[in-house]
Amino acid sequence: DHPSGVAWRGIPALLGRGGCQCWVKAMPTSDELCDLLLDLDQRSYKAYKQIQGRYAFPGFTLVIDYVQGDPFAAPSRLRVLVPQMTKQGKPNAGFPGELYSSSVRAVALRDYLARQFDRSASDLRSKRGSGKSGLISIASPGQEILERTSVLISQEQVEARFLVGLPARGRSVLGRQAAELLCEDVPELVARSLLYRNLKPDAVQKHVETAEDAHWLRQQLPTRGLVAFIPDGAVLPRESGVSEKPLREHPVAFTAPDSLRVSFDCPHRGNLSGMGIPQGVTLIVGGGYHGKSTLLRAIALGVYNHIPGDGREAVVTDPTAVKIRAEDGRRIAGVNISPFINHLPQGRSTERFSTDNASGSTSQAASIIEALEVESRVLLVDEDTSATNFMIRDRRMQALIAKDKEPITPFIDKIRQLYDDYGVSTILVMGGSGDYFDVADTVIGMADFQPHDLTQQAKAIAHQYATDRTPEGGQSFGPITHRIPLAKRLDSPRRDRDDRGPKTRVRDVDELRFGSEDIDLSAVEQIIDTAQLRGIGAAIAHIQENLLDNRTNLMDIVDQVQQLLDESGLDAFTASPQGDLAYFRRFELAAALNRLRSLEIQ
Ligand code: ADP
Ligand code: MG
């Protein structure tokens, strides 16, 4: 019932390619998929391979991109494409354009849909045989709203990418269960999570507006001379060390001290008042267990937008803020750490410092220089995770160990120069050394989880009790040196069969396996999602293929990746559609590159 070859070959230009293909061979329907699956019942699992392809379901298209080889292997990759309008011009997915009219709004809407899909999938999911049989899953988001490849939206359609475990008993196909899964559950999932008319419009709206307000607030920071903002009422503590959900039992809500209070008139939530942390050097002091690290962690994650109900929805931070910590054992590749460390034993150079096993202090110095190299404007440092000898050398130690026997210039002597010479602010949690009062612009004291402005008192104390330290390390911060990576393979030459570039594997947020190398990212605290690691892995593969040329420096490399990311999205880094990548910042990409043991510097 389609025209003869001769007839249609004359008009493809009029139809466009897609139109032509549809005409020649109509897409099989959901009923045909169902029949096919029933036919496959009891056959060997490999027979599932035939179902790869596209199927016309009522109201959407199901695309089976990849079929798993056995029930225990990585699950099959599927997509649904749900047109916004029906052919008759009625709403189908039907999302109002204003919900995705800017990129911030679109990212938030997509995030909402991914969560809705995730919820519905876990309601529907039932075990249907051995291995991963019966699994339906979408990359599941945490507390942050990130751009992800799991759900896409355009004026034409909504697309969701998810994984399915095709049902088996032992190694044979369970056809009826597969038919239920794909031909009943999947349409149900689409209906419950991707059709606007079935969602709660207020909740969708709130999700989008919460993200937009946070984004707007973050943009206001520089005009107010701020690097971070924490609103009154924010709930910063988390449920536990392993749960990022807000603390439920008696959280103390945040209240700004009057002297640091600022107010904003947000586009959606209206007036919002809270604590602004000014540019410059800020200390967070206070007794142990009074909420210092919790505040700093919230600030570190203020580079991301958060979901409604998180407690930190309107905590925002300069988007270039980087959390720094000591990380002994890490690799360092040719970093100029001379602003902090000089005259190592055995005359080792610190202008191009490399090691496979950094000490606490050298690792912290390198991490700071690396962050500056890719233009971070705010450093976040916590005494809990710092090397003491990197942070401070007091008068008595200066007297006992002569300067020419101590390679380290402590952070206390560099923190001001960093701001004066380069405009880089620092927020430092420091309950242990009052020597820092001399170099601070703002001192925030945490007591019973509440902030107080202790700047005047700290200055008076600094005046009263001089530290008598001798400043070290000269009059200026010193150079921030750009590095050019050598054009060489960063992974081992093992490749995927379909040549999708180096294999990356991610189990948790602490480790990225790239080719044969494990990159330890446990100290990179602003990576909060495994999907970001997959994105970073794909970006490193792209860098290896396209950007290592012995001429381009690291800053330009991560810049080019960011540009591609902004223009084309995460799909630019993968050959086939993947649903499990998420947005990452240039800082985390640089952090991963810098920790690659195979990275070498010209
Ligand atoms: P510090 O760094 O000052 O030693 P932490 O930030 O580690 O303190 O906090 C100590 C404990 O108090 C943590 O268990 C944290 O979850 C909890 N906590 C922090 N802030 C609050 C708050 N506002 N309300 C209730 N508990 C909090
Ligand atoms: Mg602490």
XYZ file of C-alpha atoms and ligand atoms in Angstrom:
630
model
C 0.000 0.000 0.000
C 2.836 2.373 -0.669
C 3.777 3.851 -4.024
C 6.136 2.047 -6.347
C 9.810 2.889 -6.245
C 9.517 4.828 -9.483
C 6.730 7.006 -8.216
C 8.383 8.066 -4.986
C 11.914 8.419 -6.271
C 10.828 11.513 -8.135
C 9.664 13.466 -5.097
C 11.996 12.956 -2.161
C 13.123 16.548 -2.335
C 9.553 17.603 -1.636
C 9.054 15.158 1.169
C 12.344 15.379 2.984
C 14.127 12.226 3.994
C 12.092 11.349 7.039
C 8.828 11.630 5.184
C 10.089 9.395 2.467
C 11.109 6.589 4.759
C 7.757 6.616 6.494
C 5.989 6.375 3.232
C 8.006 3.514 1.871
C 7.821 1.389 4.973
C 5.395 2.319 7.666
C 6.802 2.187 11.183
C 5.696 -1.006 12.939
C 3.054 -0.385 15.576
C 2.927 -1.221 19.241
C 0.620 -4.129 18.408
C 3.200 -5.489 16.010
C 5.899 -5.151 18.683
C 3.633 -6.982 21.094
C 3.081 -9.838 18.596
C 6.786 -10.008 17.896
C 7.600 -10.281 21.609
C 5.023 -13.050 22.088
C 6.587 -14.888 19.146
C 10.005 -14.616 20.782
C 8.799 -16.323 23.951
C 11.131 -19.093 25.116
C 13.654 -18.366 22.381
C 17.284 -17.744 23.281
C 17.882 -14.306 24.822
C 19.867 -13.191 21.764
C 16.636 -13.264 19.771
C 15.675 -10.012 21.511
C 18.175 -8.286 19.218
C 15.480 -8.207 16.511
C 13.345 -5.745 18.398
C 15.835 -2.935 17.945
C 14.113 -0.153 16.000
C 11.225 2.313 16.142
C 7.595 1.611 16.935
C 4.526 3.779 16.563
C 2.569 3.748 19.820
C -0.653 5.669 20.292
C 0.588 9.177 21.067
C 4.328 8.540 20.954
C 7.201 6.716 19.292
C 9.189 4.082 21.140
C 12.796 3.783 20.042
C 14.797 0.747 21.069
C 18.369 1.908 20.549
C 20.297 -0.921 22.084
C 19.300 -4.411 23.128
C 21.286 -6.082 25.885
C 23.075 -9.351 25.065
C 22.008 -11.251 28.176
C 19.828 -10.676 31.228
C 22.782 -9.852 33.459
C 24.514 -7.420 31.071
C 24.053 -3.646 31.058
C 20.329 -3.079 30.427
C 18.778 -2.127 27.096
C 18.600 1.530 26.105
C 15.239 2.923 25.052
C 13.697 6.285 24.255
C 10.197 7.617 23.935
C 9.483 10.565 21.658
C 6.257 12.270 22.607
C 5.055 14.965 20.195
C 3.829 18.168 21.830
C 0.780 18.180 19.531
C -1.269 15.455 17.903
C -1.494 15.383 14.101
C -4.878 17.030 14.516
C -3.238 19.931 16.342
C -4.501 19.008 19.803
C -2.178 19.015 22.823
C -0.409 15.700 23.295
C 2.588 16.147 25.594
C 1.226 19.669 25.566
C 3.749 21.651 27.603
C 3.110 25.392 27.608
C 6.003 27.152 25.885
C 6.689 29.475 28.805
C 7.743 26.512 30.937
C 10.824 26.078 28.756
C 11.258 29.540 27.287
C 14.792 30.045 28.649
C 17.555 27.564 29.189
C 17.251 27.770 32.993
C 13.524 27.090 32.790
C 13.952 24.285 30.278
C 16.594 22.581 32.425
C 14.291 22.795 35.450
C 11.298 21.443 33.529
C 13.390 18.582 32.155
C 14.615 17.875 35.667
C 11.046 17.794 36.941
C 10.009 15.356 34.221
C 12.982 13.093 34.931
C 11.958 12.977 38.601
C 8.353 12.286 37.683
C 9.460 9.514 35.337
C 11.690 8.087 38.063
C 8.852 8.083 40.601
C 6.396 6.493 38.194
C 8.966 3.895 37.121
C 9.609 2.825 40.689
C 5.844 2.512 41.243
C 5.477 0.301 38.178
C 8.678 -1.663 38.408
C 8.238 -5.287 39.247
C 10.648 -8.138 39.014
C 9.930 -10.217 35.980
C 12.504 -13.020 35.895
C 16.246 -13.344 36.314
C 19.020 -10.724 36.348
C 17.810 -7.252 35.527
C 14.510 -8.557 34.144
C 11.712 -6.064 34.494
C 13.886 -3.111 35.384
C 12.774 0.285 34.125
C 14.967 3.158 35.203
C 15.964 6.661 34.348
C 19.112 8.345 35.680
C 17.843 9.400 39.078
C 18.526 12.937 40.207
C 19.530 14.073 43.718
C 18.901 17.448 45.380
C 20.319 19.550 42.552
C 18.662 20.619 39.355
C 21.168 19.825 36.641
C 21.034 19.770 32.897
C 20.774 16.091 32.002
C 20.445 13.997 28.892
C 17.668 11.854 30.374
C 14.834 14.152 29.309
C 14.893 16.645 26.445
C 12.225 19.090 25.425
C 11.589 21.149 22.305
C 8.624 22.780 20.631
C 8.149 19.566 18.669
C 8.492 16.883 21.293
C 9.481 15.576 24.685
C 12.075 12.850 24.692
C 12.871 10.565 27.627
C 15.782 8.125 27.660
C 15.712 5.201 29.995
C 16.943 1.688 30.650
C 14.986 -1.512 30.542
C 15.899 -5.018 31.655
C 14.286 -7.275 29.050
C 12.687 -10.188 30.931
C 14.228 -13.648 30.893
C 14.010 -16.940 32.666
C 17.542 -18.242 32.760
C 18.729 -17.324 29.276
C 15.456 -17.554 27.430
C 13.054 -14.815 26.479
C 9.949 -14.256 28.581
C 7.819 -12.924 25.745
C 4.585 -12.219 27.601
C 6.377 -10.335 30.371
C 8.337 -8.348 27.800
C 5.117 -7.446 26.009
C 3.592 -6.265 29.291
C 6.652 -4.252 30.091
C 7.022 -2.508 26.746
C 3.437 -2.352 25.526
C 1.619 -1.671 28.814
C 4.050 -0.257 31.378
C 5.894 2.063 29.032
C 2.693 3.751 27.735
C 1.549 4.048 31.354
C 4.859 5.696 32.244
C 4.546 8.122 29.374
C 1.033 9.012 30.453
C 1.970 9.488 34.093
C 5.116 11.490 33.593
C 5.354 13.125 30.196
C 1.886 14.486 29.471
C 1.367 17.939 30.917
C -2.323 17.382 31.531
C -1.539 14.539 33.943
C 0.970 16.504 36.023
C 0.379 18.921 38.873
C 0.685 22.314 37.182
C 1.503 24.120 40.450
C 4.343 21.769 41.262
C 5.804 22.074 37.763
C 5.545 25.843 37.936
C 7.196 25.965 41.338
C 10.081 23.780 40.207
C 10.773 26.039 37.254
C 10.398 29.261 39.249
C 12.567 28.033 42.123
C 15.400 27.374 39.690
C 14.863 30.681 37.932
C 14.946 32.637 41.196
C 18.179 30.932 42.262
C 19.748 31.631 38.905
C 18.648 35.254 39.096
C 20.016 35.633 42.630
C 23.353 34.172 41.577
C 23.561 36.707 38.777
C 22.940 39.558 41.241
C 25.897 38.666 43.485
C 28.637 40.631 41.692
C 26.522 43.789 41.434
C 26.188 43.711 45.247
C 29.870 42.940 45.788
C 29.002 39.499 47.151
C 30.349 36.008 46.616
C 27.540 34.123 48.349
C 24.063 34.594 49.791
C 22.239 32.505 52.394
C 18.600 33.512 52.958
C 16.811 33.644 56.267
C 14.955 30.430 56.877
C 17.352 28.269 54.889
C 17.845 24.759 56.237
C 21.476 23.816 55.714
C 22.074 20.568 57.644
C 21.477 17.248 55.912
C 19.688 14.168 57.104
C 22.894 12.202 57.625
C 26.408 11.732 56.361
C 25.036 9.595 53.557
C 21.815 11.447 52.743
C 21.680 14.829 51.082
C 18.032 15.293 52.015
C 17.342 18.079 54.526
C 17.618 17.294 58.236
C 14.124 16.562 59.518
C 14.698 16.463 63.273
C 14.891 19.993 64.699
C 16.927 21.841 62.129
C 17.829 25.382 63.192
C 16.785 27.691 60.388
C 19.309 30.266 59.252
C 18.959 33.916 60.369
C 21.301 36.582 59.054
C 23.082 38.978 61.410
C 21.829 42.530 60.778
C 25.212 43.926 59.756
C 25.519 41.380 56.928
C 21.885 41.475 55.908
C 20.994 42.079 52.273
C 17.640 41.902 50.495
C 16.636 40.986 46.994
C 13.426 41.358 45.073
C 13.266 38.000 43.316
C 11.284 37.557 40.093
C 8.948 34.952 41.614
C 9.226 34.647 45.367
C 9.470 38.399 45.820
C 11.367 39.906 48.717
C 14.091 37.722 50.148
C 16.406 38.768 52.925
C 19.472 36.998 54.246
C 23.215 37.026 54.775
C 25.500 38.272 52.020
C 29.126 37.227 52.144
C 31.187 40.079 50.706
C 34.084 39.707 48.313
C 37.470 39.534 49.983
C 38.674 37.270 52.759
C 35.949 35.806 54.976
C 36.535 33.641 58.018
C 33.903 31.371 59.451
C 34.863 30.803 63.084
C 33.161 29.226 66.077
C 33.307 26.305 68.422
C 33.389 22.722 67.249
C 30.020 21.294 66.227
C 28.397 24.703 65.800
C 27.648 24.383 62.082
C 30.710 25.862 60.358
C 31.355 23.045 57.904
C 27.648 22.688 57.210
C 27.514 26.345 56.177
C 30.573 25.997 53.953
C 29.177 22.872 52.296
C 25.924 24.691 51.520
C 27.976 27.524 50.029
C 30.012 25.062 47.950
C 26.811 23.582 46.514
C 25.328 27.053 45.965
C 26.901 26.909 42.513
C 23.970 24.617 41.609
C 20.216 25.167 41.737
C 18.266 23.028 44.175
C 14.837 21.466 44.126
C 11.941 22.972 46.090
C 11.973 21.637 49.651
C 15.733 21.140 49.748
C 16.232 23.912 52.297
C 19.014 25.450 50.211
C 16.878 26.544 47.236
C 18.008 30.148 47.512
C 21.533 29.609 48.823
C 23.613 30.869 45.927
C 27.320 31.229 45.357
C 29.550 32.724 42.704
C 29.426 30.127 39.916
C 33.214 29.906 39.801
C 33.636 28.984 43.459
C 35.855 25.947 44.004
C 36.108 23.879 47.154
C 39.735 23.125 47.912
C 41.099 20.447 50.165
C 44.209 18.498 50.992
C 44.427 15.214 49.173
C 47.620 13.342 49.848
C 48.482 10.658 47.336
C 47.060 12.513 44.353
C 48.923 13.003 41.127
C 50.236 16.451 40.178
C 51.374 17.193 36.628
C 53.786 20.081 36.085
C 52.007 22.661 38.260
C 53.771 25.865 39.257
C 53.230 25.710 43.005
C 56.052 28.174 43.710
C 53.683 30.794 45.206
C 53.275 28.351 48.095
C 56.210 26.004 48.008
C 59.858 26.635 47.280
C 63.277 25.135 47.911
C 62.234 21.531 48.299
C 64.887 19.130 49.582
C 67.270 17.904 46.851
C 66.716 21.124 44.912
C 63.489 19.898 43.292
C 61.796 22.505 41.141
C 58.387 23.723 42.251
C 57.744 25.784 39.120
C 56.861 22.623 37.237
C 56.074 20.325 40.057
C 55.077 16.750 39.275
C 54.517 13.852 41.594
C 52.579 10.615 41.685
C 52.146 10.890 45.413
C 51.551 14.396 46.694
C 51.751 15.313 50.361
C 48.871 17.079 52.108
C 50.411 20.504 51.643
C 51.642 20.090 48.057
C 48.265 18.671 47.043
C 46.422 21.614 48.546
C 48.810 24.086 46.920
C 48.383 22.384 43.537
C 44.593 22.274 43.827
C 44.512 26.031 44.480
C 46.790 26.863 41.554
C 44.795 24.536 39.269
C 41.547 26.259 40.253
C 43.108 29.655 39.560
C 44.428 28.404 36.241
C 40.846 27.854 35.009
C 39.767 31.189 36.507
C 38.029 30.451 39.748
C 37.215 33.687 41.555
C 36.312 32.185 44.925
C 38.132 29.555 46.962
C 36.330 27.627 49.701
C 38.591 26.073 52.328
C 37.701 24.132 55.475
C 40.180 23.514 58.260
C 38.673 20.030 58.669
C 40.074 18.997 55.294
C 43.215 21.110 55.118
C 46.844 20.360 55.829
C 47.776 22.217 59.024
C 51.280 23.097 57.818
C 49.745 24.545 54.670
C 47.369 26.771 56.644
C 49.550 28.262 59.362
C 53.078 28.600 60.722
C 52.952 30.458 63.986
C 55.608 32.558 65.620
C 57.041 29.794 67.755
C 57.405 27.459 64.798
C 58.977 30.263 62.783
C 61.508 30.650 65.591
C 62.275 26.941 65.808
C 62.415 26.073 62.099
C 64.264 28.654 60.017
C 62.578 29.805 56.791
C 65.268 28.180 54.631
C 64.344 24.808 56.155
C 60.604 25.222 55.499
C 59.583 25.107 51.838
C 55.964 26.039 52.541
C 54.673 29.584 52.602
C 51.451 29.132 54.559
C 48.086 30.163 53.160
C 47.776 32.888 55.797
C 50.529 34.849 54.009
C 48.943 34.395 50.567
C 45.235 34.721 51.174
C 45.272 38.567 51.069
C 47.611 38.791 48.104
C 45.306 36.459 46.250
C 42.531 38.987 46.627
C 44.677 42.105 46.152
C 46.639 40.807 43.140
C 44.045 38.635 41.406
C 40.664 39.588 42.887
C 40.157 36.046 44.142
C 38.071 35.844 47.327
C 38.361 33.139 49.958
C 35.811 31.792 52.407
C 37.705 29.921 55.064
C 36.386 27.864 57.961
C 38.940 28.351 60.709
C 38.112 27.610 64.320
C 41.687 26.797 65.240
C 43.851 29.843 64.556
C 43.141 33.473 65.410
C 46.237 34.508 63.463
C 43.917 34.783 60.483
C 42.099 37.761 62.072
C 44.874 39.961 60.685
C 44.087 39.096 57.089
C 40.281 38.850 57.174
C 37.774 41.376 55.868
C 34.795 39.647 57.439
C 34.586 37.282 60.386
C 31.405 35.257 60.770
C 31.018 33.388 64.040
C 28.781 30.350 64.167
C 27.180 29.705 67.545
C 24.359 27.205 68.026
C 24.097 26.973 64.235
C 23.466 30.722 63.886
C 25.781 33.261 62.263
C 27.046 36.393 64.031
C 29.139 39.192 62.649
C 32.315 39.103 64.747
C 34.424 41.263 62.439
C 34.835 44.193 64.848
C 35.609 41.993 67.839
C 38.123 39.942 65.890
C 39.860 43.097 64.677
C 40.014 44.472 68.234
C 41.501 41.218 69.471
C 44.035 41.199 66.645
C 45.033 44.689 67.739
C 45.273 43.714 71.391
C 47.200 40.486 70.944
C 49.722 40.804 68.117
C 50.742 37.457 66.647
C 54.331 38.632 66.142
C 54.523 36.404 63.106
C 56.967 37.352 60.398
C 55.125 37.491 57.089
C 56.606 35.019 54.614
C 56.655 34.570 50.880
C 57.291 38.108 49.608
C 55.139 41.056 48.604
C 53.020 39.513 45.862
C 51.166 36.283 45.284
C 53.342 35.139 42.408
C 52.575 33.715 38.983
C 49.648 31.581 37.905
C 51.221 29.561 35.138
C 49.231 28.072 32.265
C 50.105 24.566 31.198
C 49.954 22.898 27.806
C 49.120 19.182 27.956
C 51.135 16.870 25.722
C 49.214 15.424 22.803
C 49.170 11.800 23.815
C 46.643 9.161 24.632
C 45.125 9.584 28.054
C 43.564 6.139 28.200
C 44.778 2.686 27.368
C 43.918 1.726 23.797
C 41.112 -0.629 24.800
C 37.991 0.412 22.960
C 34.334 -0.354 22.725
C 33.327 -2.669 19.979
C 31.259 -0.038 18.210
C 34.089 2.442 18.632
C 32.314 4.904 20.850
C 35.648 6.098 22.168
C 37.398 5.107 25.366
C 35.275 3.135 27.744
C 34.298 5.076 30.804
C 32.754 3.482 33.835
C 31.253 5.066 36.873
C 30.150 3.343 40.056
C 29.914 6.205 42.531
C 30.720 9.896 42.571
C 34.223 9.253 43.825
C 35.717 7.464 40.894
C 35.765 7.689 37.134
C 37.250 4.856 35.167
C 38.641 6.228 31.923
C 40.071 3.554 29.642
C 42.200 1.520 31.989
C 42.734 4.317 34.473
C 40.801 5.026 37.645
C 40.599 8.718 38.419
C 40.075 9.244 42.129
C 37.687 12.174 42.540
C 36.767 11.673 46.168
C 38.348 15.022 47.048
C 36.452 16.923 44.354
C 33.481 17.755 46.521
C 31.446 19.701 44.010
C 30.885 16.628 41.869
C 27.556 15.508 43.239
C 26.177 13.074 40.713
C 27.497 10.039 38.862
C 25.899 11.434 35.706
C 28.304 14.369 35.912
C 31.176 11.907 35.965
C 29.840 10.226 32.837
C 29.668 13.653 31.228
C 33.218 14.399 32.286
C 34.380 11.019 30.966
C 32.777 11.744 27.596
C 34.346 15.215 27.574
C 37.808 13.828 28.316
C 37.395 11.396 25.425
C 36.439 14.357 23.240
C 39.476 16.299 24.452
C 41.744 13.385 23.668
C 40.338 13.024 20.153
C 40.102 16.686 19.225
C 41.798 19.152 21.490
C 45.240 17.877 22.464
C 47.630 19.421 19.946
C 50.724 20.458 21.921
C 49.645 24.087 21.531
C 46.389 24.594 23.419
C 46.656 25.198 27.128
C 44.419 23.627 29.693
C 42.384 26.773 30.225
C 41.566 26.989 26.508
C 40.790 23.284 26.377
C 38.195 23.431 29.134
C 36.891 26.664 27.600
C 36.328 24.962 24.279
C 34.537 22.103 25.973
C 32.325 24.562 27.823
C 31.531 26.353 24.582
C 30.533 23.131 22.886
C 28.463 22.233 25.929
C 26.662 25.582 25.847
C 26.020 25.467 22.121
C 25.173 21.832 21.515
C 24.513 20.293 24.910
C 25.866 17.086 26.333
C 24.841 15.037 23.287
C 27.768 16.644 21.462
C 30.121 14.348 23.369
C 28.513 11.020 22.526
C 28.070 9.248 19.215
C 24.694 7.768 20.125
C 21.965 9.124 22.408
C 22.810 8.455 26.062
C 20.435 9.203 28.894
C 22.868 9.196 31.767
C 25.018 12.291 31.356
C 24.709 15.483 33.366
C 26.133 18.962 33.197
C 29.478 19.610 34.877
C 31.450 22.813 35.362
C 34.812 23.497 33.774
C 36.347 23.304 37.265
C 35.324 19.714 37.810
C 36.418 18.798 34.287
C 39.807 20.388 34.966
C 39.951 18.594 38.321
C 39.443 15.241 36.611
C 42.051 15.998 33.930
C 44.495 17.114 36.594
C 44.080 13.856 38.453
C 44.613 11.660 35.395
C 47.846 9.844 35.988
C 48.517 9.780 32.259
C 48.287 13.566 31.805
C 51.643 15.034 30.896
C 52.600 18.656 30.526
C 54.805 20.116 27.835
P 31.531 22.351 62.810
O 32.144 22.366 61.436
O 31.326 23.707 63.374
O 32.290 21.477 63.755
P 29.320 20.969 61.568
O 28.942 21.883 60.486
O 30.095 19.756 61.194
O 30.075 21.736 62.731
O 27.962 20.556 62.300
C 27.938 19.695 63.400
C 26.619 18.932 63.394
O 25.523 19.804 63.581
C 26.340 18.164 62.125
O 25.826 16.911 62.449
C 25.304 18.994 61.430
O 24.465 18.212 60.613
C 24.556 19.620 62.559
N 24.021 20.933 62.168
C 24.667 21.875 61.442
N 23.889 22.951 61.250
C 22.710 22.678 61.857
C 21.488 23.391 61.983
N 21.318 24.606 61.436
N 20.477 22.796 62.671
C 20.644 21.583 63.225
N 21.773 20.854 63.126
C 22.805 21.387 62.450
Mg 33.877 21.416 60.759
